[in-house]
Short mmCIF file of N, CA and C and ligand atoms in Angstrom, two decimals:
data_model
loop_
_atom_site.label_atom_id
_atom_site.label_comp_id
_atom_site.label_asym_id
_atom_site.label_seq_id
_atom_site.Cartn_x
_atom_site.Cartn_y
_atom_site.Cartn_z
N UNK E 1079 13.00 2.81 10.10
CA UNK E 1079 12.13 1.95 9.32
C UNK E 1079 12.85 0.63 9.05
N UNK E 1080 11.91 -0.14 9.04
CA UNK E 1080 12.77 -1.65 8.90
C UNK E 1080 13.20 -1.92 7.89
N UNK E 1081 11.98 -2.06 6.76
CA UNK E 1081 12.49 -2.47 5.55
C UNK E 1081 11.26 -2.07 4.56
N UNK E 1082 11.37 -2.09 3.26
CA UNK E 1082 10.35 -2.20 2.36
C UNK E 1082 9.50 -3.58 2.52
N UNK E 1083 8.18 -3.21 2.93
CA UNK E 1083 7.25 -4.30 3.16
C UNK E 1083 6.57 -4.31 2.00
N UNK E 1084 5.87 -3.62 0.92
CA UNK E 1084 5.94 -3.99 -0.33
C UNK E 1084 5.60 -2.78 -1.01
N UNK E 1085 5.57 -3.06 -2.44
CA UNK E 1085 5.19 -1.84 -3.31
C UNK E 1085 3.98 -1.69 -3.79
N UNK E 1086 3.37 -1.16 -3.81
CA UNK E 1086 1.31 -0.98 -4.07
C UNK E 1086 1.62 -0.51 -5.78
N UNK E 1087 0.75 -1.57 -6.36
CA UNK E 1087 0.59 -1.17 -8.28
C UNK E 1087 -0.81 -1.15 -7.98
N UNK E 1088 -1.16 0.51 -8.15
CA UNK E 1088 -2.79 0.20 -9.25
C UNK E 1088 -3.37 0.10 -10.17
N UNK E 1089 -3.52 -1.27 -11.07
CA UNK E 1089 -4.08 -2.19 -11.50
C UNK E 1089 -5.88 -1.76 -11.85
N UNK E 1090 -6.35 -1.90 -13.30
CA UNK E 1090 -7.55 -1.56 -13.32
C UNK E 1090 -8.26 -2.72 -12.92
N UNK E 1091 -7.91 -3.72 -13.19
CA UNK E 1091 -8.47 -5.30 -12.88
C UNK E 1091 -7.72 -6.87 -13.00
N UNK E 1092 -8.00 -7.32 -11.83
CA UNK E 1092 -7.09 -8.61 -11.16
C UNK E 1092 -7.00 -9.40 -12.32
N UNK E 1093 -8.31 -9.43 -13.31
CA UNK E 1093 -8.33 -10.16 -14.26
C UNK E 1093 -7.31 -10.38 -15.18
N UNK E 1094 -6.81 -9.31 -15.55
CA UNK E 1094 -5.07 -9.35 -16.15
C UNK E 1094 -4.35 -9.19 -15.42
N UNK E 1095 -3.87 -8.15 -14.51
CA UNK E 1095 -2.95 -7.95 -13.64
C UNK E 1095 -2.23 -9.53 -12.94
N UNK E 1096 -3.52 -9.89 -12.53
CA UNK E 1096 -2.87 -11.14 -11.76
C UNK E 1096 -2.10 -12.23 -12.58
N UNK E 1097 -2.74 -12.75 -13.44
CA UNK E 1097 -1.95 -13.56 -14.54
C UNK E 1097 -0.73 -12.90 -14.64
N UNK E 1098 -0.77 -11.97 -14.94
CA UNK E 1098 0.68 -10.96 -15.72
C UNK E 1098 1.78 -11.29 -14.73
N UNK E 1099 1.26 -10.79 -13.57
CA UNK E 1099 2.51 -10.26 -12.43
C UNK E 1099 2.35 -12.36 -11.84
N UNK E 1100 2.30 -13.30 -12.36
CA UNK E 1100 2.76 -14.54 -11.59
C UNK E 1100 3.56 -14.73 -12.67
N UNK E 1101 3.41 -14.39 -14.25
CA UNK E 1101 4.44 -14.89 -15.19
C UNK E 1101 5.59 -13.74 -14.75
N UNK E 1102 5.28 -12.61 -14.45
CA UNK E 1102 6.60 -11.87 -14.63
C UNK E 1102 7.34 -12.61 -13.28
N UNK E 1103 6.45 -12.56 -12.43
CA UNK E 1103 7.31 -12.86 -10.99
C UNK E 1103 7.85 -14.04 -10.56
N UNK E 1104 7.23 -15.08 -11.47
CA UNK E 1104 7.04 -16.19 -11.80
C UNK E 1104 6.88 -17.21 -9.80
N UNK E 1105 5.86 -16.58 -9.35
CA UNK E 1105 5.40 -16.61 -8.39
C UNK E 1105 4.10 -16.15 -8.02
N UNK E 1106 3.40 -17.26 -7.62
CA UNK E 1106 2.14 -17.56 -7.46
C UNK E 1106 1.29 -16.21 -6.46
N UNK E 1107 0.38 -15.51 -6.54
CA UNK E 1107 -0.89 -14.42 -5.87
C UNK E 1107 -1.24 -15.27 -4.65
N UNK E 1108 -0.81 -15.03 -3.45
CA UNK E 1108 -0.76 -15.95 -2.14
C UNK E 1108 -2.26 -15.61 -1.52
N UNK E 1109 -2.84 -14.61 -1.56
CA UNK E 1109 -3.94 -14.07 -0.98
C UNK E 1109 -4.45 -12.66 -2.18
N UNK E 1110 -5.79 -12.48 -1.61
CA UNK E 1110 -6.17 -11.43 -2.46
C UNK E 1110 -6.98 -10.87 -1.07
N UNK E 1111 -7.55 -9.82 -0.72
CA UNK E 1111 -8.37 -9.25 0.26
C UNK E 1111 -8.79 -7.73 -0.22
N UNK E 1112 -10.23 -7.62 0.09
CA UNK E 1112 -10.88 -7.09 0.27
C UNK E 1112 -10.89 -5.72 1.47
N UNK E 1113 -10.45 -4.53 1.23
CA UNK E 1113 -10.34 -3.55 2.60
C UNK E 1113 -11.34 -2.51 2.17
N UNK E 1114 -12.63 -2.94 2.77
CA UNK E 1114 -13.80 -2.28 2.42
C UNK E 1114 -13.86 -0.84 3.14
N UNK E 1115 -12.88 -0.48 3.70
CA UNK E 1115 -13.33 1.28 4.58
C UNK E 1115 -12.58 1.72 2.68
N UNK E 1116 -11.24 1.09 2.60
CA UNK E 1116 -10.81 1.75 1.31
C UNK E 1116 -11.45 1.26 -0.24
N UNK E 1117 -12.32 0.89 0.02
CA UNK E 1117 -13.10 0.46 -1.27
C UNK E 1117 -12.39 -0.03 -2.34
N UNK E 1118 -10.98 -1.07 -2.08
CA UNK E 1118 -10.01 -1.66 -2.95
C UNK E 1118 -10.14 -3.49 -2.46
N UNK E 1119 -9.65 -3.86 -2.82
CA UNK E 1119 -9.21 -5.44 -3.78
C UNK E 1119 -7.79 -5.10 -3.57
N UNK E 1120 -6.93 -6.19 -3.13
CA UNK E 1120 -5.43 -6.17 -3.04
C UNK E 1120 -5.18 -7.90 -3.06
N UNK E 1121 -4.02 -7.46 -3.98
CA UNK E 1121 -3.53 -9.19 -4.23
C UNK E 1121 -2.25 -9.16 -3.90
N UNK E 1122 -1.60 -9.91 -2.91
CA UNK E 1122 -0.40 -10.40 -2.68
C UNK E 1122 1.06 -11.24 -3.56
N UNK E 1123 1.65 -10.59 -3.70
CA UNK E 1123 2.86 -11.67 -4.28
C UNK E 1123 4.02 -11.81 -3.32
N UNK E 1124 5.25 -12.73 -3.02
CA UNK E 1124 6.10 -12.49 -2.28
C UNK E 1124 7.31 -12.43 -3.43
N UNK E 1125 8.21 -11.56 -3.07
CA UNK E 1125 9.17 -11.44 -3.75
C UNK E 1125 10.53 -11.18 -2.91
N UNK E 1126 10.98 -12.63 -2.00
CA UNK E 1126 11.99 -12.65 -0.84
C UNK E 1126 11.49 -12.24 -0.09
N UNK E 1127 12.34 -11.52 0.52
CA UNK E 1127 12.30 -10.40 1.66
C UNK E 1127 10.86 -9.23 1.58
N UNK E 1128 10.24 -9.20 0.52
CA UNK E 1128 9.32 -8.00 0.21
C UNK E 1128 7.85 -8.76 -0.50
N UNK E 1129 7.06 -8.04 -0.91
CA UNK E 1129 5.86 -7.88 -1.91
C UNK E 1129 5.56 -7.46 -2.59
N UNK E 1130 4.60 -7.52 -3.64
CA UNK E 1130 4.18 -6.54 -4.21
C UNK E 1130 2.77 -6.91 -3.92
N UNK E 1131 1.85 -5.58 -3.79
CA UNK E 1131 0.32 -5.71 -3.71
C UNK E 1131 0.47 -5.02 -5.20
N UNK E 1132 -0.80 -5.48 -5.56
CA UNK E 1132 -1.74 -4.69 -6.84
C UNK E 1132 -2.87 -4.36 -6.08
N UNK E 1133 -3.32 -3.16 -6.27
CA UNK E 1133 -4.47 -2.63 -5.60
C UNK E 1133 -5.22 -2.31 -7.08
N UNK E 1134 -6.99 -2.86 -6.95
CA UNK E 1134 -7.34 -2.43 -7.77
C UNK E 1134 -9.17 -1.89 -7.10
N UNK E 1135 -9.51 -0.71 -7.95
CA UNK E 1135 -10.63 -0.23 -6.98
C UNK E 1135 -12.20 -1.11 -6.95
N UNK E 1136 -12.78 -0.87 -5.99
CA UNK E 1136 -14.07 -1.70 -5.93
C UNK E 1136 -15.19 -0.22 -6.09
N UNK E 1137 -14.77 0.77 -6.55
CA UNK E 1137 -15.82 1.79 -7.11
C UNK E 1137 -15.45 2.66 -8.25
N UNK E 1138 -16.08 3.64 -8.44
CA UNK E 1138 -15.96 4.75 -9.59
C UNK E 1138 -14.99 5.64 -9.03
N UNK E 1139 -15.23 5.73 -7.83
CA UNK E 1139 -14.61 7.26 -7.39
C UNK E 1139 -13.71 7.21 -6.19
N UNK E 1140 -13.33 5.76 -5.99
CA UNK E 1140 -12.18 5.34 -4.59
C UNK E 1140 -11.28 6.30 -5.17
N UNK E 1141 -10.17 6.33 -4.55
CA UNK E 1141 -8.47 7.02 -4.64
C UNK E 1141 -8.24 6.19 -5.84
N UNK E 1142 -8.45 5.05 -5.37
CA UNK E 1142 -7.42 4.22 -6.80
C UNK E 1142 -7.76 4.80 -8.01
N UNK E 1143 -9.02 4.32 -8.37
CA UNK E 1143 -9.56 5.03 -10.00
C UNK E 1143 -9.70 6.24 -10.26
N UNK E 1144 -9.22 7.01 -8.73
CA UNK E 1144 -9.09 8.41 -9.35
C UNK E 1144 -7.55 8.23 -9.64
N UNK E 1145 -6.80 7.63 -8.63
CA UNK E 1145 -5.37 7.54 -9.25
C UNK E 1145 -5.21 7.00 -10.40
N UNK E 1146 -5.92 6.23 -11.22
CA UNK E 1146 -5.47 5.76 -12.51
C UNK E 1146 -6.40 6.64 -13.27
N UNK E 1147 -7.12 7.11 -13.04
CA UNK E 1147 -8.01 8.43 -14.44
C UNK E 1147 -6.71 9.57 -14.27
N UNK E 1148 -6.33 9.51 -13.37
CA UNK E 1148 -5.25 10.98 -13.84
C UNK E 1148 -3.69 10.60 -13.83
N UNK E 1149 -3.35 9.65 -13.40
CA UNK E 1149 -2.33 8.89 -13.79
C UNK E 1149 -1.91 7.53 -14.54
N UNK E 1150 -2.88 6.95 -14.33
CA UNK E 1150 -2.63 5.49 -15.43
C UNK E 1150 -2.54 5.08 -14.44
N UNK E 1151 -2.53 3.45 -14.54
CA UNK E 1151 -1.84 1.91 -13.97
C UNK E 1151 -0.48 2.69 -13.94
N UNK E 1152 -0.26 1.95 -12.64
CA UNK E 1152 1.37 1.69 -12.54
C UNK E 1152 1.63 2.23 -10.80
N UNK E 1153 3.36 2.07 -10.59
CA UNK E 1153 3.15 1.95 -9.02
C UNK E 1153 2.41 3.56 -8.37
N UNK E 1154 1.86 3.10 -7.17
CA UNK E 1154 1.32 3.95 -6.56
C UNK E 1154 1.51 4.46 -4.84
N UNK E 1155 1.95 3.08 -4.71
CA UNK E 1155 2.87 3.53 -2.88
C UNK E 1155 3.97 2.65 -2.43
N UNK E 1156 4.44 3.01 -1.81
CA UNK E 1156 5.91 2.42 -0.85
C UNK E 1156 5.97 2.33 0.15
N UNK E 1157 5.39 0.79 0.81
CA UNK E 1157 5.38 1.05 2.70
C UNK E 1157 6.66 0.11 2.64
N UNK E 1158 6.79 1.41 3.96
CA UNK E 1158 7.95 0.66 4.90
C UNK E 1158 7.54 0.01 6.02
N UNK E 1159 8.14 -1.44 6.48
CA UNK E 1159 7.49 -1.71 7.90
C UNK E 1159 8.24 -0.51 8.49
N UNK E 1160 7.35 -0.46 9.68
CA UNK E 1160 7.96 0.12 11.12
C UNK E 1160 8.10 -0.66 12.12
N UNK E 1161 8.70 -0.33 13.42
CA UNK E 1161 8.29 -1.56 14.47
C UNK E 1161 7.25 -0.63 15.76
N UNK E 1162 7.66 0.32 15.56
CA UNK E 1162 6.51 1.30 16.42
C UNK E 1162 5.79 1.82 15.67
N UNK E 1163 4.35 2.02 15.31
CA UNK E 1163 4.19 2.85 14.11
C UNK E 1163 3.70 4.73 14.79
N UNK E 1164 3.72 4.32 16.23
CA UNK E 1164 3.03 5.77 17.10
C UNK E 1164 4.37 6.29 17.10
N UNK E 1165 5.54 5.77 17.27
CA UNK E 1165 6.84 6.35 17.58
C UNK E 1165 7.16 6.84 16.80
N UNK E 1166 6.78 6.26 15.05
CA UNK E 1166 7.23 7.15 13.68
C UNK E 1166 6.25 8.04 13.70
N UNK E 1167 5.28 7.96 13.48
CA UNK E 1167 4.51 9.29 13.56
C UNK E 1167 5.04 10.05 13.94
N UNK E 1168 5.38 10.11 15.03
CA UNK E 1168 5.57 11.05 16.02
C UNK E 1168 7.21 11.65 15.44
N UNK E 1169 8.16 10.51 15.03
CA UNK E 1169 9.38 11.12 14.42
C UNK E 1169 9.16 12.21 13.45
N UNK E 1170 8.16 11.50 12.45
CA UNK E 1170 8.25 12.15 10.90
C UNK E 1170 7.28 13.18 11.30
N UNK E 1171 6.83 13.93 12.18
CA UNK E 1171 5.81 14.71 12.20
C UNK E 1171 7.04 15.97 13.00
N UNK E 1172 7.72 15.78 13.45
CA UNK E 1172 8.40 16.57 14.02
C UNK E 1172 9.81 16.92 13.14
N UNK E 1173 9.68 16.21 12.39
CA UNK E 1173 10.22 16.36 11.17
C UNK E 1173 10.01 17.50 10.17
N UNK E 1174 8.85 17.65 10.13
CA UNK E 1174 7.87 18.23 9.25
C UNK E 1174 6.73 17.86 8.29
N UNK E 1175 6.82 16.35 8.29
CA UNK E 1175 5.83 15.91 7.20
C UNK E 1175 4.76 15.62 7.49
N UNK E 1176 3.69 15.18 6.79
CA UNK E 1176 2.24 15.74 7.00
C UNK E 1176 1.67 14.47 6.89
N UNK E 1177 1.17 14.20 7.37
CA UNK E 1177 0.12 12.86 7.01
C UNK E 1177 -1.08 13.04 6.45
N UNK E 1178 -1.30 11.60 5.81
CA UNK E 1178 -2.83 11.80 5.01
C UNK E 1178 -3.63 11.41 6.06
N UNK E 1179 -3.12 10.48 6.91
CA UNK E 1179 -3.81 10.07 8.00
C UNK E 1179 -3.33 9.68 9.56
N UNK E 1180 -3.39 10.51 10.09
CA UNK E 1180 -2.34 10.87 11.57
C UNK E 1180 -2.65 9.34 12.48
N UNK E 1181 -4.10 9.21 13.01
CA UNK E 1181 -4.03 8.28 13.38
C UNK E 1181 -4.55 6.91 12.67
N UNK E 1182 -3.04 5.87 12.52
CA UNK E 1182 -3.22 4.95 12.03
C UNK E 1182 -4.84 3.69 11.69
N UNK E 1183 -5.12 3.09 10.49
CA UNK E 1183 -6.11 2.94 10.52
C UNK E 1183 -6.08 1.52 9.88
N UNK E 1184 -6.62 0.56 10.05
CA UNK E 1184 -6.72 -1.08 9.43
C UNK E 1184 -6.43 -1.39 8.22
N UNK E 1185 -5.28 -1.46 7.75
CA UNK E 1185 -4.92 -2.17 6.32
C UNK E 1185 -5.22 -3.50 5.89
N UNK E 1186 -5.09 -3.92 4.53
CA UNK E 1186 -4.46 -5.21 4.32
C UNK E 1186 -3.64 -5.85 4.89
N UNK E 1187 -4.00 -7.19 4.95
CA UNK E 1187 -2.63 -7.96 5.81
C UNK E 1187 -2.69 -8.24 6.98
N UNK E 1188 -3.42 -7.61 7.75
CA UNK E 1188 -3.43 -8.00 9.49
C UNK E 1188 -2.15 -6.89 9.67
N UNK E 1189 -2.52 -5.22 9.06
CA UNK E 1189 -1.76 -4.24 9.11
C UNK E 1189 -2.47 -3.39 9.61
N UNK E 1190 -1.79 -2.44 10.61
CA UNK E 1190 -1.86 -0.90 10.98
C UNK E 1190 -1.29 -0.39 10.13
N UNK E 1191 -2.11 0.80 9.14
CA UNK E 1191 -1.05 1.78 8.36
C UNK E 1191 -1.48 2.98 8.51
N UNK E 1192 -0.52 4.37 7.77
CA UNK E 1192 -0.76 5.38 7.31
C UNK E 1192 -0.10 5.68 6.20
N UNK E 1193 -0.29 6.93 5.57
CA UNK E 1193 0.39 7.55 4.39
C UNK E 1193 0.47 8.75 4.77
N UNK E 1194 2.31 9.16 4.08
CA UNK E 1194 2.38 10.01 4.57
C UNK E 1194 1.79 11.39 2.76
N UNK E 1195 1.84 12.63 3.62
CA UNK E 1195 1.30 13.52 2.04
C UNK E 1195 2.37 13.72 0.83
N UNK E 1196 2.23 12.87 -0.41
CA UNK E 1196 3.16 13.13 -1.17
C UNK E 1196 3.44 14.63 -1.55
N UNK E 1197 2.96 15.84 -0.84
CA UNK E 1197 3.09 16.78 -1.30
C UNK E 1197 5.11 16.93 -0.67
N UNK E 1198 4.77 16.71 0.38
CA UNK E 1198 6.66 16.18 1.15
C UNK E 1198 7.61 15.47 0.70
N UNK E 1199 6.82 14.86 0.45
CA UNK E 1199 8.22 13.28 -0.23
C UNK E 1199 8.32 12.92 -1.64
N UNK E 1200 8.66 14.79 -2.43
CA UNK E 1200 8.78 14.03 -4.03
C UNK E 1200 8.35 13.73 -5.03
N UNK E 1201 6.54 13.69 -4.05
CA UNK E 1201 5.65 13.16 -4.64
C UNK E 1201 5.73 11.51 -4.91
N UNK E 1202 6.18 10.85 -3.89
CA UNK E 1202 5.98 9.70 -3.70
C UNK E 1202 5.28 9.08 -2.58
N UNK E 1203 4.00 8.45 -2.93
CA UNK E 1203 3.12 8.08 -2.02
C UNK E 1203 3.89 7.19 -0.81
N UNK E 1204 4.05 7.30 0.21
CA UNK E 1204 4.91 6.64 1.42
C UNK E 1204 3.58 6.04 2.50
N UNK E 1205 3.51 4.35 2.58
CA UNK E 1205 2.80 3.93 3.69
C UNK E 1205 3.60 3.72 4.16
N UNK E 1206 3.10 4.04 5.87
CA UNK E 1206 4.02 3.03 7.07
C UNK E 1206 3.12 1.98 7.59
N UNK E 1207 3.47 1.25 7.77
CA UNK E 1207 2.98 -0.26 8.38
C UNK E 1207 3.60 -0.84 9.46
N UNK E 1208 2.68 -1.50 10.16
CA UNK E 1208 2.88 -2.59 11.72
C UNK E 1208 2.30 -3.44 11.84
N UNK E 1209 2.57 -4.79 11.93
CA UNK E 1209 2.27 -5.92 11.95
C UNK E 1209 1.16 -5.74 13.42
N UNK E 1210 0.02 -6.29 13.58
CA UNK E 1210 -0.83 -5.99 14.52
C UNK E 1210 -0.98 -7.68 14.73
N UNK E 1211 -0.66 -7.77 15.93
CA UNK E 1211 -0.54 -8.94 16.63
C UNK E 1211 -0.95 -8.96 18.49
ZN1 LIG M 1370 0.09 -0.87 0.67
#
């Protein structure tokens, strides 16, 4: 894995979140986008080398707002870039770990991602990501 490409916060609404996280970061929300298969809102910050998205949901019953009805706001995933993302699959699966979603599917960003099942890792939500160019 290359590096941490950014950290996913879910956020009930951009309306505070976003203000908040440019004073804390003290760096400006570069983009916000819309990833309608996942029924979320994602806002960009750069922080060097990395990001942070805030993901916040565009329904009642997406992942996100179920992730914050049973967990609260606060972080929710950790992608790593990859530079192959079929080649990791294929590592971490022979590995043993399980995916939420085997074959990769259109992220934010002008991204290929997946997640892998936090039931493996700790219980820490893990995206992998590839720049699709
Ligand atoms: Zn993400």
């Amino acid at each position: 894995m290359l590096k941490v490409e950014h950290i996913g916060i879910a956020v009930k609404d951009f309306t505070n979140a976003i203000p908040l996280f440019e004073k804390l970061l003290n760096s400006q929300c570069y983009k916000t986008e819309i990833v309608e298969r996942e029924q979320v809102n994602t806002a960009f910050f750069r922080q060097g080398d990395t990001k942070i998205e805030l993901v916040q949901s565009l329904s009642d019953d997406g992942v996100i707002a179920r992730f914050i009805e049973k967990k609260g706001e606060g972080i929710h995933h950790i992608a790593f870039e990859v530079e192959d993302i079929f080649t990791e699959i294929a590592r971490l699966k022979a590995e043993g770990f399980v995916f939420l979603n085997e074959s990769p599917k259109d992220g934010a960003d002008n991204k290929l991602v997946c997640f892998l099942h936090p039931k493996n890792t700790n219980s820490v939500l893990i995206e992998l990501c590839m720049k699709k160019d």
